[in-house]
XYZ file of C-alpha atoms in Angstrom:
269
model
C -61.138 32.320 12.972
C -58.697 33.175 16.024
C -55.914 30.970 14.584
C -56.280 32.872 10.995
C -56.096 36.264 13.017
C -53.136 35.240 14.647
C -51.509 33.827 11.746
C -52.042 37.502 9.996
C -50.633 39.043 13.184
C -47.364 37.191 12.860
C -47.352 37.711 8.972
C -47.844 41.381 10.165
C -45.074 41.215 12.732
C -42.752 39.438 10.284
C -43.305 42.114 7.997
C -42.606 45.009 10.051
C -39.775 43.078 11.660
C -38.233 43.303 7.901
C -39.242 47.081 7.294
C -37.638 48.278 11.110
C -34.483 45.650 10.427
C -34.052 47.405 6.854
C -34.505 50.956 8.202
C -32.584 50.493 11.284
C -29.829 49.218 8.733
C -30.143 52.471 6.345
C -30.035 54.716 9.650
C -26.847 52.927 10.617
C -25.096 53.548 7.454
C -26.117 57.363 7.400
C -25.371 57.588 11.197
C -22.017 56.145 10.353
C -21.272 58.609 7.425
C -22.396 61.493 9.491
C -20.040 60.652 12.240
C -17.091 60.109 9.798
C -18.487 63.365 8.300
C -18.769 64.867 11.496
C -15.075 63.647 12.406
C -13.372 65.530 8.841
C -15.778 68.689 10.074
C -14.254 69.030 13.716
C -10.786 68.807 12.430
C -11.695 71.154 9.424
C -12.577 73.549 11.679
C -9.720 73.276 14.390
C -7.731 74.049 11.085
C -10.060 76.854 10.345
C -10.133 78.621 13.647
C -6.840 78.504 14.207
C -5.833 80.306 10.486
C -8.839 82.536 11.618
C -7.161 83.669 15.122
C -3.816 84.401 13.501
C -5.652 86.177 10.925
C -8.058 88.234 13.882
C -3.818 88.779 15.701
C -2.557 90.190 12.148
C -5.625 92.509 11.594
C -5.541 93.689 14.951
C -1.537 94.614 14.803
C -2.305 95.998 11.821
C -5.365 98.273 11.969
C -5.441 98.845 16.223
C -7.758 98.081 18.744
C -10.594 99.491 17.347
C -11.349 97.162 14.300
C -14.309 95.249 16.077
C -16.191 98.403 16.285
C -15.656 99.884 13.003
C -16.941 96.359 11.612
C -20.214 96.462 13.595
C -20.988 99.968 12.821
C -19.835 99.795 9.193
C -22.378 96.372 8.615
C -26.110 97.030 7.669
C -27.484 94.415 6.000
C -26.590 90.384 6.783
C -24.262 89.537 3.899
C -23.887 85.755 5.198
C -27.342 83.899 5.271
C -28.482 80.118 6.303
C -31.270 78.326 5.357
C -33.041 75.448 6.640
C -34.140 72.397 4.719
C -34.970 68.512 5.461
C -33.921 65.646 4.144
C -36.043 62.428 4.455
C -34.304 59.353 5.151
C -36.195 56.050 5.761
C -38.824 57.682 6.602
C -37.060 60.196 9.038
C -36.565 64.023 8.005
C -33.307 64.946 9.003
C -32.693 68.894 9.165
C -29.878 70.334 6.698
C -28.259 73.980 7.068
C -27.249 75.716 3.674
C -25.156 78.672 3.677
C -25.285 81.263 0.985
C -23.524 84.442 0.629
C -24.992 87.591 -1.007
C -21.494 88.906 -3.162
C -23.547 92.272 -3.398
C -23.501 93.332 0.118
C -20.274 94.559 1.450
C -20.603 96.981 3.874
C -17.213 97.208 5.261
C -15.379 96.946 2.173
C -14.126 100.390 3.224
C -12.906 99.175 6.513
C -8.974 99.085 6.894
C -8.774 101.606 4.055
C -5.777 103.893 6.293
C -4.383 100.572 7.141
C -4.184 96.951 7.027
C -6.610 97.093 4.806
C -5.490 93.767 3.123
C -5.362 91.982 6.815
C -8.770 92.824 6.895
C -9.861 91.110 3.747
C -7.895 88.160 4.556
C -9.816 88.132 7.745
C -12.896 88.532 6.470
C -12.197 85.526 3.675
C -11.001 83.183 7.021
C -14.011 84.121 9.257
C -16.340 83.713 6.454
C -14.830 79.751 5.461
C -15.130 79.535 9.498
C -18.849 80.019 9.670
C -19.771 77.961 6.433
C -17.470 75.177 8.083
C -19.596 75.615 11.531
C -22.780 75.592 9.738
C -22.252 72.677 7.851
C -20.776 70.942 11.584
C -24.134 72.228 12.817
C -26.214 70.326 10.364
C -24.577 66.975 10.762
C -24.437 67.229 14.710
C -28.260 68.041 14.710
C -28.702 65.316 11.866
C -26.402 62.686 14.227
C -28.629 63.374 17.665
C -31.728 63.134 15.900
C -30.123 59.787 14.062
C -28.800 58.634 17.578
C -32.705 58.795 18.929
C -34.347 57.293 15.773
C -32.065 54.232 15.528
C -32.311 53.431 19.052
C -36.318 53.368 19.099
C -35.667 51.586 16.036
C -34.068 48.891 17.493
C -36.134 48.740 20.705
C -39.022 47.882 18.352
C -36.922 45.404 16.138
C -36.155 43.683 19.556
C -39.564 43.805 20.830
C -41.036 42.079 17.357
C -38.265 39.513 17.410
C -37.671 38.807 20.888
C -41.957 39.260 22.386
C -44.065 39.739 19.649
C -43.286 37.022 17.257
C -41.891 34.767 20.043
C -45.262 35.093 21.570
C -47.293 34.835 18.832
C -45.777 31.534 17.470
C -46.490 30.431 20.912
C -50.320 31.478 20.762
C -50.531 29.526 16.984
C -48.939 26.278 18.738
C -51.478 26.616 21.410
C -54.555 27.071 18.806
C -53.310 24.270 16.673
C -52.639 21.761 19.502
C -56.302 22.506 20.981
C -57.531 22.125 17.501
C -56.079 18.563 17.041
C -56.752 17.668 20.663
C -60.338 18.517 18.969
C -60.147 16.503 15.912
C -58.949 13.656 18.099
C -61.830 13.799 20.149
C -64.520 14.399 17.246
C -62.922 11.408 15.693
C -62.770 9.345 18.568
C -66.893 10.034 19.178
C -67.311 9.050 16.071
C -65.852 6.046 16.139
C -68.227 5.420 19.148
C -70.926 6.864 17.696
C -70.550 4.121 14.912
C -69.569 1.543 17.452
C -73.024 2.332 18.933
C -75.080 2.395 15.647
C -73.480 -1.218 14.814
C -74.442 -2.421 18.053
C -77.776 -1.485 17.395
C -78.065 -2.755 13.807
C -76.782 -6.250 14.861
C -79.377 -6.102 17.864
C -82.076 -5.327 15.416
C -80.572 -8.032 13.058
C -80.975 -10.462 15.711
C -84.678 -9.396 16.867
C -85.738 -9.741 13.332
C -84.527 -13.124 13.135
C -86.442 -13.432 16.463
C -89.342 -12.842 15.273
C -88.848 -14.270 11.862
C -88.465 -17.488 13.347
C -91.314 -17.175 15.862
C -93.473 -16.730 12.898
C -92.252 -19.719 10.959
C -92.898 -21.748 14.129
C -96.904 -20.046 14.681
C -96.829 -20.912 10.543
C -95.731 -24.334 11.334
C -98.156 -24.991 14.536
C -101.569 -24.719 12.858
C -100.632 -27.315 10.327
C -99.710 -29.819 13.073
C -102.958 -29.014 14.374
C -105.097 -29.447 11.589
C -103.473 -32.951 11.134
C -104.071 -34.314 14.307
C -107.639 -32.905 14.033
C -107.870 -34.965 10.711
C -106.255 -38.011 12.122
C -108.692 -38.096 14.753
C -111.911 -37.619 12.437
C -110.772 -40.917 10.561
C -110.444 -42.738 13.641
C -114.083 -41.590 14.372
C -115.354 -42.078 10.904
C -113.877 -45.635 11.477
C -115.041 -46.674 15.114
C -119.099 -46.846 14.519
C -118.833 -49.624 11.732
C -116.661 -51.479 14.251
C -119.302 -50.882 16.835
C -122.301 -52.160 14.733
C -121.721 -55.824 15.593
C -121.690 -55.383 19.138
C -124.694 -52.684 19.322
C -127.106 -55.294 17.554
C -125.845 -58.428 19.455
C -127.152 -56.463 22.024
C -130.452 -55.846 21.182
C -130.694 -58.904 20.419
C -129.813 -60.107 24.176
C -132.534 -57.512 25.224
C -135.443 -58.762 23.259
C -134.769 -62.211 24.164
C -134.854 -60.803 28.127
C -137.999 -59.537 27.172
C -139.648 -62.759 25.159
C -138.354 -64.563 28.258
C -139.933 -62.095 30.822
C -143.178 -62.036 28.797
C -143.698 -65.795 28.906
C -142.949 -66.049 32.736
C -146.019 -63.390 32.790
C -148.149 -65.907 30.751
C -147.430 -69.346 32.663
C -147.881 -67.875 36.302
C-alpha cells in the first residue's frame, strides 16, 4: 500500500514537474517579448518626448507664458481615457492598459485662437502620442515585474520537484522495494525450512511405521514358533508312555515276586 502511494506521488511529481517546466517555458518566451517590447517602447518614447519638448518650446514662443493655464481652465471633461484589462497567460493574469480617446471632447480647441494657434494643435497631437506611448510602456513594465516574480517561483518549484521531491521519492521507492525483497527472501527462505522440517518429519514417521510394521511381523511370527514347539513336545509325550510300558510291568512283576517270597518266609518260620 505505501509503495503504491509513493509510486502515485512521484507520478504526481513527474507530472507537475512537466506542467511548471512547460509554464516556466511559456513565461520565458512572453517575459522575453515583453522586454524586447519594453526595449522598442523606451526608445519610442525618448523619440516622443523629445518631439514633444520642442513642440511644448514652439507653443510657448508662440502663444506666451500663459498657455499652461489657459489649457487647465479651458479642459472640463477627460478627453484621454485608460482602461484596465487582464490577460491570462499560463495560468497567470497579466494586467493590460488600453487607451482610448473620446474625438468629441475638445475643450480647448479654442485655445491659441489670437496666436499660435497651430503650435498648439501640433502640441496637443505630440503630447497625446506621448501618453498612449507611456501607457502602453506602463502595461508591459507592470506585465514584466509581475512576469519577473511568477517565473522565478516557477522555477524554485521546478527545482524543488527535480532536485528534492522526485530525488527523494525515488529514494523512498528503492527503500520500499529493497525491504520488500529482503522480505520475499526471508518468506522464501522459511519456507524452504518449513519444508525441510515437514520432510524430516515424514521420513521419521516413515521410519517408525516400518518400526512397528516389523515389530508386528516378528509378534506374528513368535506365536507360531510357539505353538510348534508346544506340538513337538505333545508327540514326544504321546510317545514316551508306550516306551515306558515294558519297564512299568517288569516291575510289578519284581514286586509280586518280593511279596510271594516274603509270604512263604511267613509260612516256614
Amino acid at each position: 500500500m505505501t509503495l503504491g502511494v509513493m509510486k502515485g506521488k512521484l507520478r504526481g511529481a513527474q507530472q507537475g514537474h512537466s506542467l511548471l517546466k512547460r509554464k516556466s517555458e511559456a513565461l520565458t518566451k512572453r517575459f522575453r517579448d515583453i522586454t524586447q517590447r519594453i526595449d522598442d517602447a523606451k526608445r519610442k518614447m525618448g523619440r516622443v518626448m523629445q518631439t514633444a519638448a520642442f513642440s511644448l518650446a514652439e507653443v510657448q514662443y508662440a502663444t506666451g507664458d500663459n498657455i499652461s493655464y489657459q489649457v487647465q481652465e479651458s479642459v472640463q471633461k477627460a478627453r484621454f481615457k485608460v482602461k484596465a484589462k487582464q490577460e491570462n497567460v499560463s495560468g497567470v493574469y497579466l494586467p493590460t492598459f488600453e487607451s482610448s480617446i473620446d474625438d468629441a471632447i475638445n475643450d480647448f480647441k479654442l485655445t491659441g485662437l489670437g496666436r499660435g494657434g497651430q503650435q498648439v494643435q501640433k502640441a496637443k497631437l505630440v503630447y497625446t502620442k506621448a501618453v498612449e506611448t507611456l501607457v502602453e510602456l506602463a502595461s508591459l513594465q507592470t506585465a514584466f515585474i509581475i512576469l519577473d516574480e511568477v517565473i522565478k517561483v516557477t522555477n524554485r518549484r521546478v527545482n524543488a520537484i527535480e532536485h528534492v521531491i522526485i530525488p527523494r521519492t525515488e529514494n523512498t521507492i528503492s527503500y520500499i522495494n529493497a525491504e520488500l525483497d529482503e522480505m520475499d527472501r526471508e518468506e522464501f527462505y522459511r519456507l524452504k525450512k518449513v519444508q525441510e522440517k515437514k520432510q524430516e518429519a515424514s521420513a521419521a514417521a516413515e521410519a517408525e511405521e516400518a518400526e512397528i510394521g516389523l515389530k508386528k511381523s516378528q509378534v506374528e511370527q513368535s506365536p507360531t514358533d510357539a505353538k510348534t514347539l508346544l506340538n513337538c513336545e505333545q508327540s514326544s509325550h504321546s510317545k514316551s508312555p508306550a516306551n515306558d510300558a515294558p519297564f512299568e510291568h517288569a516291575h510289578d512283576t519284581a514286586s509280586s515276586s518280593d511279596i510271594l517270597q516274603t509270604n512263604e518266609d511267613d509260612i516256614i518260620f
